[in-house]
Coordinates of C-alpha atoms and ligand atoms in Angstrom, one line a residue:
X1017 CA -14.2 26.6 -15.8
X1018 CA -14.8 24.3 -18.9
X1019 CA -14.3 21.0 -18.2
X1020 CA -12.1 18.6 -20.2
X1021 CA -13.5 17.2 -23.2
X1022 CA -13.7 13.6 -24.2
X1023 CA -10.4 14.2 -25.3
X1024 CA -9.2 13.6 -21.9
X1025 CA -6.2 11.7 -21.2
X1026 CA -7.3 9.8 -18.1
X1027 CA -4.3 9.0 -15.7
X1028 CA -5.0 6.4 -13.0
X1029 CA -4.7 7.0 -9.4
X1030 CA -2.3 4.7 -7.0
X1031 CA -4.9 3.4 -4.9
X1032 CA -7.2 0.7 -6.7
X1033 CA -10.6 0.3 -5.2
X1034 CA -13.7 -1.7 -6.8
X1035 CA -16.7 0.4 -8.8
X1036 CA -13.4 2.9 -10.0
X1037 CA -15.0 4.6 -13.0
X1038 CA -11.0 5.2 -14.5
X1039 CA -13.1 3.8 -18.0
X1040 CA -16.4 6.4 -17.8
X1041 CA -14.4 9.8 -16.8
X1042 CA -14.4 11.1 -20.5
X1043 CA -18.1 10.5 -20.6
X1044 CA -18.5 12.2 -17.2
X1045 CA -16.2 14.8 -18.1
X1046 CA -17.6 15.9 -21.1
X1047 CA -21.3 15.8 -20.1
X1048 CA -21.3 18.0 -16.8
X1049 CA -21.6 21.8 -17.4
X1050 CA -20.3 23.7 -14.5
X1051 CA -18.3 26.8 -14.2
X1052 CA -16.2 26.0 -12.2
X1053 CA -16.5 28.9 -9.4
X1054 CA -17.4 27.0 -6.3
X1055 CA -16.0 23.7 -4.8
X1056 CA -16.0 20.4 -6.7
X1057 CA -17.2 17.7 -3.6
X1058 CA -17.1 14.7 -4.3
X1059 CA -18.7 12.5 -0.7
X1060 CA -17.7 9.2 -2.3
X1061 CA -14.1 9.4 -3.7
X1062 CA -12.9 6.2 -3.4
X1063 CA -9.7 6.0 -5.8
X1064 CA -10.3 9.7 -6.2
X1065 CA -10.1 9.1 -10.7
X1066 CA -12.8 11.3 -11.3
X1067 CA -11.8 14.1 -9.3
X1068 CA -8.1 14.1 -9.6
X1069 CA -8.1 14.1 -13.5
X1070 CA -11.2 17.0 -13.6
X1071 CA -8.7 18.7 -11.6
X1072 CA -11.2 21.7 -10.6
X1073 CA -9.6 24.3 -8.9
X1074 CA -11.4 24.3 -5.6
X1075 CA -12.6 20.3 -4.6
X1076 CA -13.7 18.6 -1.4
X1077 CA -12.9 14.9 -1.2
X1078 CA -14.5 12.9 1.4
X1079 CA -15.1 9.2 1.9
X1080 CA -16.3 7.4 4.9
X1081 CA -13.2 5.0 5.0
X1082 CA -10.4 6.7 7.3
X1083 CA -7.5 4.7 5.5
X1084 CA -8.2 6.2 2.5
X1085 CA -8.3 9.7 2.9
X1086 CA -5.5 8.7 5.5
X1087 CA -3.1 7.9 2.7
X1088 CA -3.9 11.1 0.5
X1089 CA -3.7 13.4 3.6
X1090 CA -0.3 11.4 4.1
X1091 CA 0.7 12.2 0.5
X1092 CA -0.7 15.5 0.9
X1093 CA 1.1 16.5 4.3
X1094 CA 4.6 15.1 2.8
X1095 CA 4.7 12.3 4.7
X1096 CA 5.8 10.0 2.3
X1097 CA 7.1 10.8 -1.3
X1098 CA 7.4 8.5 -4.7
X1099 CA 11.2 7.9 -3.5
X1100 CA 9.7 6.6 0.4
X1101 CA 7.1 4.6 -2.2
X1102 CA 9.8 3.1 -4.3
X1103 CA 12.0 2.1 -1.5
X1104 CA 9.3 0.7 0.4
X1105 CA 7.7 -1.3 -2.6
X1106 CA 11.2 -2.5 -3.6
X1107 CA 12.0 -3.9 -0.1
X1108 CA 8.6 -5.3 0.9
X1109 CA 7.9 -6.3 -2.7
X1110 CA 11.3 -8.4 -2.5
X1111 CA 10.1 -10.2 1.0
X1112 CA 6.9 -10.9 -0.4
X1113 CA 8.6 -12.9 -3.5
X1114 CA 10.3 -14.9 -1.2
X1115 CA 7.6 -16.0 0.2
X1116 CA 4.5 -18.4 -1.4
X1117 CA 0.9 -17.7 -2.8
X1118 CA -0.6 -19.3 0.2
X1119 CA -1.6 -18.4 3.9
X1120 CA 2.1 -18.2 4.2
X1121 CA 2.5 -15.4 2.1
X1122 CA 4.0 -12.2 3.1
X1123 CA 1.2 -10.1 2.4
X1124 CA -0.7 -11.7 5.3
X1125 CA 2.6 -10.2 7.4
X1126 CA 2.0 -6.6 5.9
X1127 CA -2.4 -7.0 6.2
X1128 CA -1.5 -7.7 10.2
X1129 CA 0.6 -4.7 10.2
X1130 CA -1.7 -2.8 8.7
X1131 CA -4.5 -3.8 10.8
X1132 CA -2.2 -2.4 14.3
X1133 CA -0.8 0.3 12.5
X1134 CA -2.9 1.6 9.7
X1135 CA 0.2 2.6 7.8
X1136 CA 0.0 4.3 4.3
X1137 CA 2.2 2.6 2.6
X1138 CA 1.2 -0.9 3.8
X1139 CA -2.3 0.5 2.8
X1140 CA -1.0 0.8 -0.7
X1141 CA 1.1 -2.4 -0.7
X1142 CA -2.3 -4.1 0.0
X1143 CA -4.1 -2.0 -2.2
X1144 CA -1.7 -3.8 -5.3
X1145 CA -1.0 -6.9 -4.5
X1146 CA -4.3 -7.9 -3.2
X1147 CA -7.4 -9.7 -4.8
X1148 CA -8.5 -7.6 -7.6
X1149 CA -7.9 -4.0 -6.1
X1150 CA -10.6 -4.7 -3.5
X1151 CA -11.0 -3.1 -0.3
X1152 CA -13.1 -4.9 2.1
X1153 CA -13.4 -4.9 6.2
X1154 CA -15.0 -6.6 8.5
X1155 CA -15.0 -6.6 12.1
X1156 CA -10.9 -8.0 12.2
X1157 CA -10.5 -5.3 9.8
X1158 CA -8.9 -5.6 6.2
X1159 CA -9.6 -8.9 5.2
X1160 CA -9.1 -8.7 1.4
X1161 CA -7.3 -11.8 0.1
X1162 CA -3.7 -11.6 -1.4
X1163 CA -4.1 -11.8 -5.3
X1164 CA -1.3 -14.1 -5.8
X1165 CA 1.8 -13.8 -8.2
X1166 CA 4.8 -13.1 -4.8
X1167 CA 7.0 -11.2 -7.8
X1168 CA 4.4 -8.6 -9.1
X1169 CA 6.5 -5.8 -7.4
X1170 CA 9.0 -5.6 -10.5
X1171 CA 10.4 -2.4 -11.5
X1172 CA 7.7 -1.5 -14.1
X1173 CA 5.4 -1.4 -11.9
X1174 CA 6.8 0.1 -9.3
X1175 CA 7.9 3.1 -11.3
X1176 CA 4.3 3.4 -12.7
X1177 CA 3.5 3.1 -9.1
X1178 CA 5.7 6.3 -8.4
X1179 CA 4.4 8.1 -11.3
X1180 CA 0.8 7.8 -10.0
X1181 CA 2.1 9.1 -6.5
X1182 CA 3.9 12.1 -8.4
X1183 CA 0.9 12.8 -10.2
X1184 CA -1.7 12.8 -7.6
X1185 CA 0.9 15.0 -5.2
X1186 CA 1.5 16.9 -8.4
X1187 CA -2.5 18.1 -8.5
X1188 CA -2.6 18.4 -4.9
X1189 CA 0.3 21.1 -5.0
X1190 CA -1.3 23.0 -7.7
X1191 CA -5.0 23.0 -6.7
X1192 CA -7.1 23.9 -3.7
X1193 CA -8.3 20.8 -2.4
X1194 CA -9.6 19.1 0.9
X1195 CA -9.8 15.7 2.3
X1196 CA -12.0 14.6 5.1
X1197 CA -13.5 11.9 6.7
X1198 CA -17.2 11.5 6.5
X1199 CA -20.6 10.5 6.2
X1200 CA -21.5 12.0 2.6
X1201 CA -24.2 13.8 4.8
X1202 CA -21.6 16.1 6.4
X1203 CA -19.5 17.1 3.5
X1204 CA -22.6 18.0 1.5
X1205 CA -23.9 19.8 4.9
X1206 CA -22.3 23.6 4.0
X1207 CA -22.6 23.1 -0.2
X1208 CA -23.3 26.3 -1.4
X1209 CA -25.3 27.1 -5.4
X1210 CA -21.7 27.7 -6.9
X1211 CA -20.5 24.2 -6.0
X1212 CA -21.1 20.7 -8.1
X1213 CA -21.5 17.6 -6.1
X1214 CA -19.7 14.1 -8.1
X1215 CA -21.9 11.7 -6.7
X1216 CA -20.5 7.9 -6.9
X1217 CA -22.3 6.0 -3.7
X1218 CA -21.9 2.2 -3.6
X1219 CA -24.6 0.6 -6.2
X1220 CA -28.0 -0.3 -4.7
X1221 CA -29.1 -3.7 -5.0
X1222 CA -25.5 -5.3 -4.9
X1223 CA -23.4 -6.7 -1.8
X1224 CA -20.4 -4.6 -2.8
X1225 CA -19.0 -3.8 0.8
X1226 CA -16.3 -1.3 1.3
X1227 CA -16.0 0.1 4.9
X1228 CA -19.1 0.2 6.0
X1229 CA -22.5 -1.3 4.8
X1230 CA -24.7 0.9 2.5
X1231 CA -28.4 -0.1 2.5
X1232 CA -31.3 0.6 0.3
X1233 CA -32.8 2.7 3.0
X1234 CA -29.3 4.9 2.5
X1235 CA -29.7 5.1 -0.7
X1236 CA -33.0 6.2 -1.0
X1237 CA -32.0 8.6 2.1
X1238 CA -29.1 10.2 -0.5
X1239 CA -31.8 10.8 -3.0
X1240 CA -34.2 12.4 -0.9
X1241 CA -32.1 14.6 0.5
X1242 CA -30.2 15.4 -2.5
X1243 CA -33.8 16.6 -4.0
X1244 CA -35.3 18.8 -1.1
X1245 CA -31.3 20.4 0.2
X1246 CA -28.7 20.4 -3.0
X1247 CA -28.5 23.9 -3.8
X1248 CA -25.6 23.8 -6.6
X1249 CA -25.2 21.2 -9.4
X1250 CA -24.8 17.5 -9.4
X1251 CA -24.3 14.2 -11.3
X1252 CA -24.9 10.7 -9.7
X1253 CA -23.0 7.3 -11.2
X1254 CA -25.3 4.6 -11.0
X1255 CA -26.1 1.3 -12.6
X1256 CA -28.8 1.4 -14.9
X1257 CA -30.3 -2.2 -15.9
X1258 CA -28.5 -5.7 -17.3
X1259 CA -30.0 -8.0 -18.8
X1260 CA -32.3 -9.7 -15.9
X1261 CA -34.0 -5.9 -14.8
X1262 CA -34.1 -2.2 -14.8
X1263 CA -33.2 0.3 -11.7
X1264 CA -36.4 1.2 -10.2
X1265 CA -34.5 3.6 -7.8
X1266 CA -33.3 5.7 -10.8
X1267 CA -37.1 7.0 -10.3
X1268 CA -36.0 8.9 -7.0
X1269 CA -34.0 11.1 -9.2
X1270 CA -34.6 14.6 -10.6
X1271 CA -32.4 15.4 -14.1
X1272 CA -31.7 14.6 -17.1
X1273 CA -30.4 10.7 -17.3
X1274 CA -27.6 10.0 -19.9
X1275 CA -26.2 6.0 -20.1
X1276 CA -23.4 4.2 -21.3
X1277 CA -22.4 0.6 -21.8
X1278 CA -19.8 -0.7 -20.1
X1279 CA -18.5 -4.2 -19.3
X1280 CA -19.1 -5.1 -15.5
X1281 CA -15.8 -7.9 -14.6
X1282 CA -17.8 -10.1 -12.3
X1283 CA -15.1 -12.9 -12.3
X1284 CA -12.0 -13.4 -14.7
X1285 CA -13.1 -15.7 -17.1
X1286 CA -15.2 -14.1 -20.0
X1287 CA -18.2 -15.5 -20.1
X1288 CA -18.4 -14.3 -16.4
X1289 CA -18.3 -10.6 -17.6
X1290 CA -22.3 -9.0 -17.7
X1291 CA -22.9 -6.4 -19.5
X1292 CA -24.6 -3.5 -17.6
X1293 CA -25.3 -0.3 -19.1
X1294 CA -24.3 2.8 -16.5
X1295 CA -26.6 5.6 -15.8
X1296 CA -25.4 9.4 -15.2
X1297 CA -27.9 12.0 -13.7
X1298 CA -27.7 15.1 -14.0
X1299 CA -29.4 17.9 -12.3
X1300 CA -31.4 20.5 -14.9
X1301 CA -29.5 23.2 -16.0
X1302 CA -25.9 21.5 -15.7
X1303 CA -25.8 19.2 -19.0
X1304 CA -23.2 20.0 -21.2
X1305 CA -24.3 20.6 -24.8
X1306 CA -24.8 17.1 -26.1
X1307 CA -23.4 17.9 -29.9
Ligands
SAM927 C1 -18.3 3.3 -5.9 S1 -17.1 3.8 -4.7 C2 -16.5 5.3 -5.4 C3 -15.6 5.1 -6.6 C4 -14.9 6.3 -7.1 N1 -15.8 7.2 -7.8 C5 -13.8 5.9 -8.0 O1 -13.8 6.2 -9.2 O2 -12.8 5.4 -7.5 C6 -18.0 4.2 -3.3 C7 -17.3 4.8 -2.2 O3 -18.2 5.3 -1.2 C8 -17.7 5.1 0.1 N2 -18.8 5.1 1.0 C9 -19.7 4.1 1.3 N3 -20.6 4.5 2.2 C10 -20.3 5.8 2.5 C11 -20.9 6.8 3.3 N4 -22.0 6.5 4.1 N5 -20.4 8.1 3.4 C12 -19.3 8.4 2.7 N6 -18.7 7.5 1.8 C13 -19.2 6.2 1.8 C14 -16.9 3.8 0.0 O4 -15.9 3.8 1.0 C15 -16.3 3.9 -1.4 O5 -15.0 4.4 -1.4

Protein backbone atom coordinates (compact mmCIF):
# COMPACT_ATOMS: atom_id res chain seq x y z
CA UNK A 1 0.00 0.00 0.00
CA UNK A 2 1.21 3.67 -0.91
CA UNK A 3 -0.01 6.09 1.18
CA UNK A 4 -1.75 9.26 0.18
CA UNK A 5 0.26 11.97 -0.85
CA UNK A 6 0.22 15.53 0.41
CA UNK A 7 -2.41 15.87 -2.00
CA UNK A 8 -4.74 14.49 0.46
CA UNK A 9 -8.12 15.85 0.96
CA UNK A 10 -8.40 15.58 4.73
CA UNK A 11 -12.04 15.09 5.92
CA UNK A 12 -12.77 15.69 9.58
CA UNK A 13 -14.12 13.22 11.95
CA UNK A 14 -17.50 13.91 14.04
CA UNK A 15 -15.98 13.72 17.41
CA UNK A 16 -13.68 16.82 18.21
CA UNK A 17 -11.04 16.19 20.84
CA UNK A 18 -7.98 18.52 21.86
CA UNK A 19 -4.17 17.75 20.29
CA UNK A 20 -6.46 16.52 16.81
CA UNK A 21 -3.74 16.70 14.24
CA UNK A 22 -6.84 17.23 11.32
CA UNK A 23 -4.00 20.30 10.09
CA UNK A 24 -0.59 17.78 10.10
CA UNK A 25 -2.17 14.57 8.28
CA UNK A 26 -0.80 15.48 4.76
CA UNK A 27 2.62 15.86 6.31
CA UNK A 28 2.13 12.52 8.20
CA UNK A 29 0.71 11.02 5.26
CA UNK A 30 3.23 11.75 2.92
CA UNK A 31 6.33 11.09 5.08
CA UNK A 32 5.59 7.34 6.47
CA UNK A 33 6.64 4.57 4.01
CA UNK A 34 4.81 1.40 4.73
CA UNK A 35 3.39 -1.25 2.58
CA UNK A 36 0.61 -1.58 3.84
CA UNK A 37 0.48 -5.58 4.52
CA UNK A 38 -0.09 -5.76 8.21
CA UNK A 39 -2.42 -3.81 10.61
CA UNK A 40 -2.27 0.00 10.95
CA UNK A 41 -2.60 0.47 15.11
CA UNK A 42 -3.02 3.37 16.23
CA UNK A 43 -3.06 3.09 20.68
CA UNK A 44 -3.94 6.77 20.91
CA UNK A 45 -6.86 7.52 18.40
CA UNK A 46 -8.56 10.11 19.95
CA UNK A 47 -10.77 11.79 17.08
CA UNK A 48 -9.47 8.95 14.94
CA UNK A 49 -8.29 11.97 11.75
CA UNK A 50 -5.27 10.29 11.08
CA UNK A 51 -6.33 6.97 10.78
CA UNK A 52 -9.71 7.29 9.14
CA UNK A 53 -8.42 9.50 6.21
CA UNK A 54 -4.99 6.94 5.69
CA UNK A 55 -7.74 4.53 5.44
CA UNK A 56 -5.31 1.36 5.49
CA UNK A 57 -6.84 -1.59 4.82
CA UNK A 58 -6.30 -3.57 8.01
CA UNK A 59 -6.18 -0.87 11.37
CA UNK A 60 -6.46 -1.28 15.15
CA UNK A 61 -7.84 1.65 16.92
CA UNK A 62 -7.57 1.81 20.50
CA UNK A 63 -7.75 4.59 23.19
CA UNK A 64 -8.00 4.36 26.88
CA UNK A 65 -11.30 6.46 27.07
CA UNK A 66 -14.35 3.90 26.85
CA UNK A 67 -16.76 6.68 25.53
CA UNK A 68 -14.91 7.12 22.65
CA UNK A 69 -14.31 3.97 21.20
CA UNK A 70 -17.96 3.46 22.68
CA UNK A 71 -19.44 5.90 20.07
CA UNK A 72 -17.46 4.35 16.93
CA UNK A 73 -18.24 0.69 18.08
CA UNK A 74 -21.94 2.28 18.22
CA UNK A 75 -21.55 3.67 14.74
CA UNK A 76 -19.81 0.68 13.79
CA UNK A 77 -22.50 -2.00 15.15
CA UNK A 78 -25.48 0.17 13.52
CA UNK A 79 -26.61 1.47 16.45
CA UNK A 80 -27.20 4.78 15.38
CA UNK A 81 -27.15 6.20 11.74
CA UNK A 82 -26.66 10.01 10.31
CA UNK A 83 -30.67 10.02 10.17
CA UNK A 84 -30.72 8.87 14.38
CA UNK A 85 -27.85 11.83 14.47
CA UNK A 86 -29.94 14.36 12.65
CA UNK A 87 -33.07 13.81 14.49
CA UNK A 88 -31.43 13.74 17.71
CA UNK A 89 -29.26 16.99 17.08
CA UNK A 90 -32.36 18.67 15.67
CA UNK A 91 -34.46 17.97 18.81
CA UNK A 92 -31.80 18.38 21.52
CA UNK A 93 -30.21 21.23 19.56
CA UNK A 94 -33.78 22.96 19.62
CA UNK A 95 -34.03 22.45 23.65
CA UNK A 96 -30.76 23.67 24.17
CA UNK A 97 -31.63 27.09 22.22
CA UNK A 98 -34.27 27.58 24.42
CA UNK A 99 -32.42 27.60 27.15
CA UNK A 100 -29.40 30.29 28.24
CA UNK A 101 -25.52 30.33 28.09
CA UNK A 102 -25.35 29.88 31.87
CA UNK A 103 -25.52 27.08 34.55
CA UNK A 104 -28.94 26.90 33.31
CA UNK A 105 -28.20 25.77 30.02
CA UNK A 106 -29.38 22.67 28.57
CA UNK A 107 -26.24 21.17 27.89
CA UNK A 108 -25.72 20.73 31.71
CA UNK A 109 -29.15 18.55 31.26
CA UNK A 110 -27.59 16.36 28.43
CA UNK A 111 -23.67 16.28 30.52
CA UNK A 112 -25.88 14.69 33.56
CA UNK A 113 -27.34 12.26 31.19
CA UNK A 114 -24.45 11.45 29.90
CA UNK A 115 -22.67 10.98 33.06
CA UNK A 116 -25.73 7.98 34.13
CA UNK A 117 -25.98 6.76 30.83
CA UNK A 118 -22.95 7.16 28.66
CA UNK A 119 -25.05 7.56 25.60
CA UNK A 120 -23.37 8.09 22.12
CA UNK A 121 -25.15 10.57 20.98
CA UNK A 122 -25.20 12.79 24.10
CA UNK A 123 -21.40 11.96 23.86
CA UNK A 124 -21.41 13.76 20.51
CA UNK A 125 -23.84 16.45 21.51
CA UNK A 126 -21.21 17.27 24.17
CA UNK A 127 -18.51 16.76 22.00
CA UNK A 128 -19.97 20.08 19.72
CA UNK A 129 -21.41 22.23 21.70
CA UNK A 130 -18.92 22.20 24.49
CA UNK A 131 -15.85 24.38 25.30
CA UNK A 132 -13.49 24.14 22.54
CA UNK A 133 -13.99 20.37 21.49
CA UNK A 134 -12.42 19.32 24.84
CA UNK A 135 -12.84 16.24 26.53
CA UNK A 136 -11.95 16.26 30.09
CA UNK A 137 -13.06 13.90 33.36
CA UNK A 138 -12.62 13.99 36.63
CA UNK A 139 -13.83 11.99 39.31
CA UNK A 140 -17.85 13.31 38.71
CA UNK A 141 -17.00 12.43 35.22
CA UNK A 142 -17.34 14.72 32.11
CA UNK A 143 -16.88 18.04 33.31
CA UNK A 144 -16.14 19.99 30.19
CA UNK A 145 -17.85 23.35 30.16
CA UNK A 146 -20.73 24.25 27.62
CA UNK A 147 -19.03 26.52 24.88
CA UNK A 148 -21.85 28.92 24.71
CA UNK A 149 -23.90 30.17 21.57
CA UNK A 150 -27.71 27.82 22.79
CA UNK A 151 -28.42 28.09 18.66
CA UNK A 152 -25.16 26.41 17.22
CA UNK A 153 -27.28 23.32 16.25
CA UNK A 154 -28.53 25.00 12.86
CA UNK A 155 -29.00 22.96 9.90
CA UNK A 156 -25.52 23.54 8.40
CA UNK A 157 -24.00 22.10 10.87
CA UNK A 158 -25.99 19.44 11.52
CA UNK A 159 -25.84 18.15 7.95
CA UNK A 160 -21.98 18.57 8.03
CA UNK A 161 -22.43 16.73 11.29
CA UNK A 162 -24.22 13.79 9.22
CA UNK A 163 -21.73 13.88 6.57
CA UNK A 164 -18.85 13.25 9.04
CA UNK A 165 -21.05 10.23 10.52
CA UNK A 166 -21.62 8.90 6.87
CA UNK A 167 -18.08 9.22 6.17
CA UNK A 168 -16.60 7.57 9.12
CA UNK A 169 -19.36 4.59 8.79
CA UNK A 170 -18.57 4.78 5.13
CA UNK A 171 -14.60 3.65 5.85
CA UNK A 172 -15.67 1.41 8.45
CA UNK A 173 -17.92 -0.62 5.90
CA UNK A 174 -15.18 -0.78 3.40
CA UNK A 175 -12.12 -1.55 5.55
CA UNK A 176 -10.97 -4.09 8.10
CA UNK A 177 -10.86 -2.31 11.20
CA UNK A 178 -10.91 -2.81 15.05
CA UNK A 179 -11.73 -0.72 18.05
CA UNK A 180 -10.79 -1.51 21.54
CA UNK A 181 -10.41 -0.21 24.81
CA UNK A 182 -6.99 -0.02 26.13
CA UNK A 183 -3.87 0.84 27.74
CA UNK A 184 -1.56 1.60 24.51
CA UNK A 185 0.50 -1.27 26.19
CA UNK A 186 -2.06 -3.98 25.22
CA UNK A 187 -2.96 -3.08 21.76
CA UNK A 188 0.79 -2.92 20.90
CA UNK A 189 1.13 -6.32 22.99
CA UNK A 190 0.60 -8.88 19.65
CA UNK A 191 2.16 -6.16 16.87
CA UNK A 192 3.75 -8.20 14.44
CA UNK A 193 6.97 -6.71 11.70
CA UNK A 194 4.20 -6.20 8.95
CA UNK A 195 2.25 -3.74 11.09
CA UNK A 196 3.01 0.28 11.53
CA UNK A 197 2.22 1.71 14.86
CA UNK A 198 0.56 5.79 14.55
CA UNK A 199 1.73 6.95 17.72
CA UNK A 200 -0.06 10.25 19.10
CA UNK A 201 0.29 9.99 23.17
CA UNK A 202 -0.80 13.11 25.15
CA UNK A 203 2.37 15.77 25.01
CA UNK A 204 4.81 15.42 27.87
CA UNK A 205 5.39 18.34 29.87
CA UNK A 206 1.78 19.86 29.48
CA UNK A 207 -1.46 19.37 31.84
CA UNK A 208 -3.53 18.38 28.88
CA UNK A 209 -5.88 15.72 30.70
CA UNK A 210 -8.14 13.58 28.76
CA UNK A 211 -9.36 10.37 30.61
CA UNK A 212 -6.86 9.58 32.49
CA UNK A 213 -3.52 11.28 33.61
CA UNK A 214 -0.41 10.63 31.55
CA UNK A 215 2.90 11.22 33.38
CA UNK A 216 6.40 11.76 32.35
CA UNK A 217 7.31 8.44 33.84
CA UNK A 218 4.56 7.01 31.08
CA UNK A 219 5.94 8.68 28.67
CA UNK A 220 9.40 7.76 29.01
CA UNK A 221 7.84 4.11 29.72
CA UNK A 222 6.17 4.37 25.80
CA UNK A 223 9.63 5.12 24.61
CA UNK A 224 11.45 2.52 26.23
CA UNK A 225 9.42 0.02 25.34
CA UNK A 226 8.75 1.06 21.93
CA UNK A 227 12.80 0.76 21.45
CA UNK A 228 13.55 -2.77 23.00
CA UNK A 229 9.70 -4.56 21.74
CA UNK A 230 8.34 -2.71 18.34
CA UNK A 231 8.97 -5.12 15.87
CA UNK A 232 7.18 -3.31 12.63
CA UNK A 233 7.25 0.38 11.79
CA UNK A 234 6.28 3.52 13.62
CA UNK A 235 5.93 7.33 13.71
CA UNK A 236 5.46 9.30 17.02
CA UNK A 237 3.58 12.99 17.01
CA UNK A 238 5.16 15.06 19.47
CA UNK A 239 5.98 18.59 20.33
CA UNK A 240 9.26 19.67 19.45
CA UNK A 241 10.37 23.11 21.17
CA UNK A 242 8.53 26.88 21.31
CA UNK A 243 10.15 29.59 21.93
CA UNK A 244 11.02 29.24 25.87
CA UNK A 245 12.79 25.41 25.33
CA UNK A 246 13.50 22.36 23.42
CA UNK A 247 12.08 18.58 24.05
CA UNK A 248 14.70 16.87 25.94
CA UNK A 249 12.52 13.64 25.78
CA UNK A 250 12.72 13.64 21.90
CA UNK A 251 16.31 12.05 23.03
CA UNK A 252 14.56 8.71 24.07
CA UNK A 253 13.72 8.18 20.54
CA UNK A 254 15.37 6.02 17.81
CA UNK A 255 14.60 7.44 13.85
CA UNK A 256 14.82 9.82 11.84
CA UNK A 257 12.98 13.28 13.20
CA UNK A 258 11.19 15.40 10.61
CA UNK A 259 9.30 18.92 12.09
CA UNK A 260 6.79 21.23 11.15
CA UNK A 261 5.43 24.51 12.27
CA UNK A 262 2.21 24.80 13.30
CA UNK A 263 0.14 27.32 15.38
CA UNK A 264 -0.60 25.92 18.94
CA UNK A 265 -4.48 27.93 19.98
CA UNK A 266 -3.79 28.37 23.64
CA UNK A 267 -6.73 30.83 24.18
CA UNK A 268 -8.90 32.74 21.48
CA UNK A 269 -7.43 35.97 21.23
CA UNK A 270 -4.24 36.06 18.91
CA UNK A 271 -1.66 37.17 20.66
CA UNK A 272 -2.51 34.04 22.98
CA UNK A 273 -1.64 31.66 19.96
CA UNK A 274 2.38 30.24 20.49
CA UNK A 275 3.93 29.01 18.00
CA UNK A 276 5.44 25.46 18.51
CA UNK A 277 7.10 23.61 15.93
CA UNK A 278 5.79 19.66 15.85
CA UNK A 279 8.17 16.85 15.72
CA UNK A 280 7.48 13.40 13.68
CA UNK A 281 9.69 10.33 14.37
CA UNK A 282 10.11 7.89 12.41
CA UNK A 283 11.60 4.50 12.82
CA UNK A 284 14.80 3.71 10.15
CA UNK A 285 13.74 2.18 7.22
CA UNK A 286 10.04 3.63 7.00
CA UNK A 287 10.66 7.37 5.66
CA UNK A 288 9.15 8.10 2.67
CA UNK A 289 11.40 9.54 -0.03
CA UNK A 290 11.69 13.06 1.06
CA UNK A 291 11.81 14.64 -2.76
C1 LIG B 1 -3.21 13.65 21.52
S1 LIG B 1 -4.66 12.67 21.72
C2 LIG B 1 -4.70 11.80 20.19
C3 LIG B 1 -5.21 12.69 19.08
C4 LIG B 1 -5.46 11.97 17.78
N1 LIG B 1 -4.24 11.59 17.11
C5 LIG B 1 -6.29 12.85 16.86
O1 LIG B 1 -5.82 13.30 15.79
O2 LIG B 1 -7.46 13.11 17.22
C6 LIG B 1 -4.14 11.47 22.88
C7 LIG B 1 -5.13 10.34 23.16
O3 LIG B 1 -4.48 9.40 24.00
C8 LIG B 1 -5.44 8.84 24.88
N2 LIG B 1 -4.70 8.24 26.01
C9 LIG B 1 -4.15 8.88 27.09
N3 LIG B 1 -3.52 8.00 27.89
C10 LIG B 1 -3.66 6.77 27.31
C11 LIG B 1 -3.21 5.45 27.65
N4 LIG B 1 -2.49 5.22 28.77
N5 LIG B 1 -3.52 4.42 26.81
C12 LIG B 1 -4.27 4.64 25.70
N6 LIG B 1 -4.72 5.86 25.33
C13 LIG B 1 -4.42 6.93 26.12
C14 LIG B 1 -6.34 10.00 25.23
O4 LIG B 1 -7.61 9.53 25.69
C15 LIG B 1 -6.40 10.77 23.90
O5 LIG B 1 -7.54 10.35 23.17
Amino acid sequence: MILPKSNLKVKVPPIKIQGIKTKLIPFIACSIKWDGKGTWIEPFMGSGAVGFNIAPERALFSDNNPYLIKFYKDLQDSKFDSQDVREYLISEGEKLSRTPEGADSYYYDVRDRFNKTHDSLDFLFLQRSNFNGMIRFGPHGYNVPFGRKPNRFRPALITKICNQIDWVKYQMQTHDWDFKVCDWKDSLANSTEDDFVYLDPPYIGRSTKYFGSWTDADANDLAFYVNQNLLGGYALSMWYKNKYRTNEHLDLWNGTMLTNEHFYYLGGKEQNRNSVVEALVIKDGYLANQN
